Coordinates of C-alpha atoms in Angstrom, one line a residue:
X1 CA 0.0 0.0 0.0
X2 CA 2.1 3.2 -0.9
X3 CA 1.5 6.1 1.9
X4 CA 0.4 9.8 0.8
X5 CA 2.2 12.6 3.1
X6 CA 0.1 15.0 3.8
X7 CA 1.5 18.7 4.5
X8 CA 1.5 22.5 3.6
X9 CA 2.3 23.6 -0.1
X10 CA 4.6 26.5 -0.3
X11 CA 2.1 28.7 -1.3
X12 CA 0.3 27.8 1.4
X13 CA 3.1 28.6 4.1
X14 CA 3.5 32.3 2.7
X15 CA -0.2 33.1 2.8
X16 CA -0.5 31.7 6.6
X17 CA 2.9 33.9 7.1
X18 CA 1.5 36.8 5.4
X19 CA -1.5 36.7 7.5
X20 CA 0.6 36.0 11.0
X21 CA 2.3 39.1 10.0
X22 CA -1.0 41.4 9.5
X23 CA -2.4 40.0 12.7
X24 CA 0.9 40.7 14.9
X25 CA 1.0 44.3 13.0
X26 CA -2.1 44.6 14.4
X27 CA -1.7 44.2 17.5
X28 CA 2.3 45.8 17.7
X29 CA -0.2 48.7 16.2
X30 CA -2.8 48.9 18.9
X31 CA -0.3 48.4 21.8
X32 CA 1.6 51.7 20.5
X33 CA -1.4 53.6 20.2
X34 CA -2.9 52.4 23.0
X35 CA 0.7 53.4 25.2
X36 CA 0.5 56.4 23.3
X37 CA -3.3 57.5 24.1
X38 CA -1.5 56.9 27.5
X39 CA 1.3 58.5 27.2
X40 CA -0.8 61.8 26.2
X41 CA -3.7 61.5 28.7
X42 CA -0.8 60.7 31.9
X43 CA 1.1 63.6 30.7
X44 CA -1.9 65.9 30.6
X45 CA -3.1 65.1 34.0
X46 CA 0.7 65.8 35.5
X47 CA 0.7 68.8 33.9
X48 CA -3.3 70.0 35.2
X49 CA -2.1 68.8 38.2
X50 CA 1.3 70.3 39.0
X51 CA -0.5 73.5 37.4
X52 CA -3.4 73.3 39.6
X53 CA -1.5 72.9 42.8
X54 CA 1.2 75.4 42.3
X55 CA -1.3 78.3 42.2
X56 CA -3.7 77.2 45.0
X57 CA -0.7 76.4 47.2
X58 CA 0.2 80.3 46.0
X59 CA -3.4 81.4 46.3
X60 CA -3.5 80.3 49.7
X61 CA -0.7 81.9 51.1
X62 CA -1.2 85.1 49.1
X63 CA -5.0 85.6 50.1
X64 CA -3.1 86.7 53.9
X65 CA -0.6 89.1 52.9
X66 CA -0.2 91.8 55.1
X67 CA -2.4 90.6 57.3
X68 CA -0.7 91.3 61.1
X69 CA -2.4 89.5 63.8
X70 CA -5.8 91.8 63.5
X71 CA -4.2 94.8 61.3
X72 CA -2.6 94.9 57.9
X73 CA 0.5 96.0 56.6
X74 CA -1.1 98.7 54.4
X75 CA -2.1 100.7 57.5
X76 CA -0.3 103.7 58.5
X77 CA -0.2 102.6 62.1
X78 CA 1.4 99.3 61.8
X79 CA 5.5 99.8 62.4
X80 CA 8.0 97.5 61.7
X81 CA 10.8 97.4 64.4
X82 CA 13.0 94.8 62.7
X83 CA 16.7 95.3 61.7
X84 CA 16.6 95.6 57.8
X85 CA 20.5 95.1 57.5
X86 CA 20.6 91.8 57.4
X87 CA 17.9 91.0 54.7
X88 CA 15.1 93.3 53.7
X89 CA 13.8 90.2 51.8
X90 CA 13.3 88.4 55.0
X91 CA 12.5 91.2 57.5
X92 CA 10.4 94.4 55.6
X93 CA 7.6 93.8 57.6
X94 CA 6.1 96.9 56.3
X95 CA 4.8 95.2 52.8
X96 CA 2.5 92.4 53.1
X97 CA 2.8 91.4 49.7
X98 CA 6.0 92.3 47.6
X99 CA 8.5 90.5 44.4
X100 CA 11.1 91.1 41.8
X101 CA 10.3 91.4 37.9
X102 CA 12.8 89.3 35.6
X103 CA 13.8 92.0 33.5
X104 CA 12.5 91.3 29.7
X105 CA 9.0 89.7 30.8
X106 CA 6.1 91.5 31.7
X107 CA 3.4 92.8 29.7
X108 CA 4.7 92.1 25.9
X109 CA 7.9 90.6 26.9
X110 CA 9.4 87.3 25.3
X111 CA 11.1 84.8 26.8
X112 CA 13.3 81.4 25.3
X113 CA 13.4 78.6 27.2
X114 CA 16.3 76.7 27.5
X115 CA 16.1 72.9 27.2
X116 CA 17.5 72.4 30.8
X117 CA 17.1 74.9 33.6
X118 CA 20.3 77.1 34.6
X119 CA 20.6 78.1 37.9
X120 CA 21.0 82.2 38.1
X121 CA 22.7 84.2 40.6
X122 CA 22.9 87.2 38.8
X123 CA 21.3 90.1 41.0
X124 CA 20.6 92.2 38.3
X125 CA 18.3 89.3 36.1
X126 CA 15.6 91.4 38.4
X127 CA 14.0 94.0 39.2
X128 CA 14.7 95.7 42.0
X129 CA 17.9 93.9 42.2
X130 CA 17.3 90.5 43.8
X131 CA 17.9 90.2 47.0
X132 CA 21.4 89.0 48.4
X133 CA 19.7 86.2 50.6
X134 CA 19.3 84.5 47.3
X135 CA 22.0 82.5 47.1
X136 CA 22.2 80.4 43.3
X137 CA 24.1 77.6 45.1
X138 CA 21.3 76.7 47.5
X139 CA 17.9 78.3 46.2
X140 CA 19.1 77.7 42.6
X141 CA 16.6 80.6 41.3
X142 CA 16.1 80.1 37.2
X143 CA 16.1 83.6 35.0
X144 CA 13.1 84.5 33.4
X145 CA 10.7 84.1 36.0
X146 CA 9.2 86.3 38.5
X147 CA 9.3 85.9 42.4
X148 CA 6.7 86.6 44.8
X149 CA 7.2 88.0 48.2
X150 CA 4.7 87.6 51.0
X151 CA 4.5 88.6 54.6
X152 CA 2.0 87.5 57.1
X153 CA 0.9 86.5 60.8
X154 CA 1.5 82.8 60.7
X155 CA -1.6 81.1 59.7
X156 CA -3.6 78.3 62.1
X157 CA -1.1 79.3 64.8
X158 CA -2.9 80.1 68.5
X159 CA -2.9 83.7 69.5
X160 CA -1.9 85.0 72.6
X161 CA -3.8 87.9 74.5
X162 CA -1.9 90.5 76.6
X163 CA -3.0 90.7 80.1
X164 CA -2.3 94.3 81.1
X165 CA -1.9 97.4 79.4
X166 CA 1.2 98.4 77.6
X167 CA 3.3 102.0 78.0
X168 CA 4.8 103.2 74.9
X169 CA 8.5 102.7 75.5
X170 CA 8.2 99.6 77.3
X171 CA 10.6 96.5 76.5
X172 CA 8.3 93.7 77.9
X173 CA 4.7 93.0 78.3
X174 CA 2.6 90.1 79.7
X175 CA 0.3 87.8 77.6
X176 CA -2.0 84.8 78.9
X177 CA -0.2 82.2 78.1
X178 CA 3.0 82.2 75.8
X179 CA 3.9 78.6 75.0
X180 CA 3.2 79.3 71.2
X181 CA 5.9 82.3 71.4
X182 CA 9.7 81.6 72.2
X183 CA 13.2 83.5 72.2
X184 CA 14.6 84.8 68.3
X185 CA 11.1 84.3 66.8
X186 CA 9.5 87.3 65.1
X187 CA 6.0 88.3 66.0
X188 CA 3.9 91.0 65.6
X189 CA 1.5 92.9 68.8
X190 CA -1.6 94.3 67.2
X191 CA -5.2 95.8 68.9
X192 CA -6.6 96.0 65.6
X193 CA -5.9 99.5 65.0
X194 CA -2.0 100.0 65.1
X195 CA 0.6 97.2 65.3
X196 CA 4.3 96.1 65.8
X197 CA 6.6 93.5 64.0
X198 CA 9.5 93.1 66.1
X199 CA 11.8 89.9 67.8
X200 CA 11.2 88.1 70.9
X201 CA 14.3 87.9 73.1
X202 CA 12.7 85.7 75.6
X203 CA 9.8 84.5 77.1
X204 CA 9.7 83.7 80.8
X205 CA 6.9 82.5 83.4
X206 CA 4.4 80.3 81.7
X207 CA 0.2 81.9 83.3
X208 CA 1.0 84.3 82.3
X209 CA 4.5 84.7 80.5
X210 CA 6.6 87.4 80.1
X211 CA 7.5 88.3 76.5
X212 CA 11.0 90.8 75.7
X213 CA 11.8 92.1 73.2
X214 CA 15.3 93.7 75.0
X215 CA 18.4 91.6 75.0
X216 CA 20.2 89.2 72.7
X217 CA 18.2 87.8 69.6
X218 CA 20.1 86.5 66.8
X219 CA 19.6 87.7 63.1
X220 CA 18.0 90.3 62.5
X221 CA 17.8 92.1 66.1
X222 CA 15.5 95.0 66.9
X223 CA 16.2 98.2 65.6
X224 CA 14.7 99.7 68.8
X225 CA 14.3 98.0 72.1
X226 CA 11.2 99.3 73.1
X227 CA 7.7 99.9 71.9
X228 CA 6.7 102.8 70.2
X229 CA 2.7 102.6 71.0
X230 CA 1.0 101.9 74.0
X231 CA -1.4 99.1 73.9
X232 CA -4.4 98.2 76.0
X233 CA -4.9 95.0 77.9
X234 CA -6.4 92.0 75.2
X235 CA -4.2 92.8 72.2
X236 CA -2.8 90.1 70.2
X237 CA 0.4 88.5 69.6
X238 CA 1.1 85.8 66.9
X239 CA 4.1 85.0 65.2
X240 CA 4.8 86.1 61.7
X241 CA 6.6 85.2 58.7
X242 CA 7.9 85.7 55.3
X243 CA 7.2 83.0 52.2
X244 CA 8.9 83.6 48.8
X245 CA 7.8 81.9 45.8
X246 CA 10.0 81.3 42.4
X247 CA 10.9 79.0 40.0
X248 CA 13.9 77.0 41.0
X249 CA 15.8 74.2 39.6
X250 CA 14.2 71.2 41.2
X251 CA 15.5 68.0 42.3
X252 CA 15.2 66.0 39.6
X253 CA 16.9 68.8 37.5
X254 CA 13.8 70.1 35.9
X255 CA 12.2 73.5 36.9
X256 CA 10.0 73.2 39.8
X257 CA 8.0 75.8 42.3
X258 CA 9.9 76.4 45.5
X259 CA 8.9 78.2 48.2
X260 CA 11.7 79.9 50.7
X261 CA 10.0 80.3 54.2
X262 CA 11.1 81.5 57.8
X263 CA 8.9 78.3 59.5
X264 CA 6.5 79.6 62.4
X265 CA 9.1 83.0 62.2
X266 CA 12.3 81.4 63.1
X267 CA 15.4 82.4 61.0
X268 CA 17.3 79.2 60.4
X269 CA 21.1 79.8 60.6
X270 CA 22.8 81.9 57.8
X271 CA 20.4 80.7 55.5
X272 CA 17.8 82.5 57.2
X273 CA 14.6 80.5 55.0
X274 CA 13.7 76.9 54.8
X275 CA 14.2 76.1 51.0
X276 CA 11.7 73.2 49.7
X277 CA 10.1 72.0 46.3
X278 CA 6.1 73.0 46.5
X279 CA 5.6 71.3 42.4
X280 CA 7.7 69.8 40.0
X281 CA 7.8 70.7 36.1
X282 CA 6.9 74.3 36.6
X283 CA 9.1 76.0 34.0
X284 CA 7.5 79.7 34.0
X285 CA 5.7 82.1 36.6
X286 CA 4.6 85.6 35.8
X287 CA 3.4 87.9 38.5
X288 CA 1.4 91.4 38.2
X289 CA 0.0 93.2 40.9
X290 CA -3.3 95.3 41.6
X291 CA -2.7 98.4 43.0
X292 CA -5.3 100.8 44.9
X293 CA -4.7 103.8 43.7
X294 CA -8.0 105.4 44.8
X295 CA -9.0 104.8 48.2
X296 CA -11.5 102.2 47.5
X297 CA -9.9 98.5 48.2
X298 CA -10.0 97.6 45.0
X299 CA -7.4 96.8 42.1
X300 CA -7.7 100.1 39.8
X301 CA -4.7 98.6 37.7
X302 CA -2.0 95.8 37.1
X303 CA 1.5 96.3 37.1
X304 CA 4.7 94.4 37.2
X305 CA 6.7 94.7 40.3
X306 CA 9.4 97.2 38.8
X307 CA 5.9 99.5 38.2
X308 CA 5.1 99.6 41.7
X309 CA 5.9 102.5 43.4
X310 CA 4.5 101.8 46.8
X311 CA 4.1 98.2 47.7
X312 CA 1.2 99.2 50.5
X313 CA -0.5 100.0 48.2
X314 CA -1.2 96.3 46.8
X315 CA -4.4 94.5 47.0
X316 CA -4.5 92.0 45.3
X317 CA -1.9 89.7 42.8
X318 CA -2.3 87.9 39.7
X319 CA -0.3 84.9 39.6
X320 CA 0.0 82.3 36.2
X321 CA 2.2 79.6 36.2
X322 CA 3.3 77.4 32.7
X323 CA 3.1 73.0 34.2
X324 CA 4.6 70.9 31.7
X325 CA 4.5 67.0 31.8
X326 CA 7.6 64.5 32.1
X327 CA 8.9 63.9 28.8
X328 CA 7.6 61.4 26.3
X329 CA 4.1 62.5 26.8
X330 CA 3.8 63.3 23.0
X331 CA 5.9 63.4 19.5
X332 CA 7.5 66.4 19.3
X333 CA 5.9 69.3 17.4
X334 CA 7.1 70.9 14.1
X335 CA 7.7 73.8 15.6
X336 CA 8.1 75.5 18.7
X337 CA 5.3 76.2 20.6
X338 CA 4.5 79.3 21.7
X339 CA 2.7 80.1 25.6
X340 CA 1.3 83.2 26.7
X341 CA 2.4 83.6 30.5
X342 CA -0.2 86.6 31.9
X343 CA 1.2 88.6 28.7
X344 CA 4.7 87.0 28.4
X345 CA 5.4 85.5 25.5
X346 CA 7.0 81.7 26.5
X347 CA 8.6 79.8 23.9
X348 CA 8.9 76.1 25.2
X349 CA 11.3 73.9 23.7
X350 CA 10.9 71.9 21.0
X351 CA 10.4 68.5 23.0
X352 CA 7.9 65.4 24.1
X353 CA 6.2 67.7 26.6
X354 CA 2.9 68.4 27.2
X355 CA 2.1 72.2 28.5
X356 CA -0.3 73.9 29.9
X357 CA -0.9 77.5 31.4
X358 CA -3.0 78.2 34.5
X359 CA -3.9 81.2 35.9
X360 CA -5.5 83.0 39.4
X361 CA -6.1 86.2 40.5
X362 CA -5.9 86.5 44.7
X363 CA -7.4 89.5 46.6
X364 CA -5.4 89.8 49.8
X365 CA -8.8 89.7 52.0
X366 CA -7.1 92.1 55.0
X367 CA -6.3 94.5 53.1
X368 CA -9.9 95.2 51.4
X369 CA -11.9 94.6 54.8

């Protein structure tokens, strides 16, 4: 009986090959646009988000500038007894809400960024001239961005009350109970209608405690050892503090938000601010402010901060911030894109980055009530 082999005829083979290859190109297709769709839509959302959280972390902090204890900064009665010498950045308790323009933004400016952040040390990038206490090899501060300055009572701290009335020219005064108030913080003593920003030597005694602002304090000292008002038993004393926001090289080498801050009012060392990362991937923030030029609380105009000719007279901010994605959230355009940052003109790189610009204006609420 002669066998028969059964099997495939070479035409066969290539039309079963043929078809193995459509189906795997297929699927190789639908994986990569499916990683791609994801790519896109993960990149999006770290850029909304970063975005998001940069200015309502700003927002927050902004919407109590100037506000001292129960006055604000823009009142003619609140003094500021601090030593400027050693940073005005730090210590100008006499603006609740301040910053430095990069020079060549603003209002119809253009800006390049680079590909890589640079850290910038260069005083003069600014305007006014940046303040020495930034120091390009620890805050790491990136040209081309703005910086926001803002003073305040530290927030969701307890307040002490003063138990007896207070002389003008005394050095020391009693309050309830002082354990939220120690020796070299700054703190301010308001009754609602005048105020003092000053440091705290020491506090002794604990029902009540005895607060001084005579003697040995550390950076920056008291430019006068006594008070200049008299106050009435009742008014309040909190601490306060000074929080900086700009665009820093962050640690992962890309721009980030940072945020310099003298932490419930204590100066830390030479340093003087706590340096940390608030967002990553912010590579632009522009800053105008709204200035009361009439008497009525309210923003009669916008201006950069090199425009400003009195800083008390600021009610309000506008803040916008340019997110971007990590890379490889899309292909890379044909050309580069172009960003308007609250009237900058931002030209990103030509990369794999998604971008996205988000905006807020803040009304400092003291300072309009």
């Amino acid at each position: 009986m002669k066998l028969r082999h059964a099997g495939f005829s070479m035409v066969e083979l290539m039309i079963a090959v043929t078809l193995g290859l459509l189906v795997t190109g297929a699927v190789i297709s639908v994986f990569v646009g499916s990683r791609s769709a994801y790519q896109s839509t993960s990149g999006i959302a770290a850029a909304t988000d970063a975005g998001r959280y940069a200015v309502d972390v700003i927002q927050e902090t902004a919407r109590g500038g100037g506000y001292m204890a129960c006055n604000h900064t823009t009142t003619t009665s609140s003094f500021n007894d601090l030593n400027l010498l050693v940073s005005p950045l730090a210590f100008d308790f006499r603006f609740g809400i301040e910053g430095y323009e990069s020079v060549g933004t603003g209002v119809g400016g253009a800006l390049v960024l680079p590909a890589a952040p640079a850290a910038d040390g260069a005083v003069a990038d600014w305007t006014p001239n940046l303040d020495p206490t930034f120091n390009a090899a620890v805050n790491k501060q990136v040209k081309g961005n703005d910086i926001l300055v803002i003073r305040s009572s530290v927030p969701r701290v307890s307040t002490a009350y003063t138990t007896a009335a207070i002389a003008a020219g005394d050095s020391s005064f009693l309050v309830a109970n002082g354990s939220t108030l120690q020796g070299s913080q700054l703190a301010v003593l308001s009754d609602c209608t005048k105020s003092v920003t000053f440091q705290i030597s020491g506090v002794a005694g604990g029902t009540p405690a005895t607060v001084n602002i005579a003697g040995a304090t550390g950076a920056p000292g008291n430019a006068s050892v006594t008070l200049p008002y008299e106050f009435s038993a009742g008014a309040l004393v909190t601490p306060v503090t000074t929080v900086v926001y700009y665009v820093g090289v962050g640690a992962d080498g890309d721009s980030a938000l940072k945020r310099l801050e003298l932490v419930n009012g204590m100066p830390t060392g030479a340093q003087l601010f706590t340096d940390e990362e608030v967002a990553p991937d912010i590579e632009n923030m522009q800053v105008l402010y709204g200035i009361d030029t009439n008497g009525t609380q309210t923003a009669s105009a916008y201006m950069t901060a090199d425009q400003v000719a009195d800083f008390t007279t600021v009610v309000s901010v506008k803040v916008a911030v340019l997110a971007a994605s990590a890379l490889g959230a899309r292909k890379p355009p044909a050309a580069a894109q172009i960003y308007t940052v609250l009237g900058t003109s931002v030209t990103a790189p030509i990369d794999t980055r998604v971008r996205r610009v988000f905006e807020v204006d803040i009304t400092a609420r003291s300072a309009v009530n």
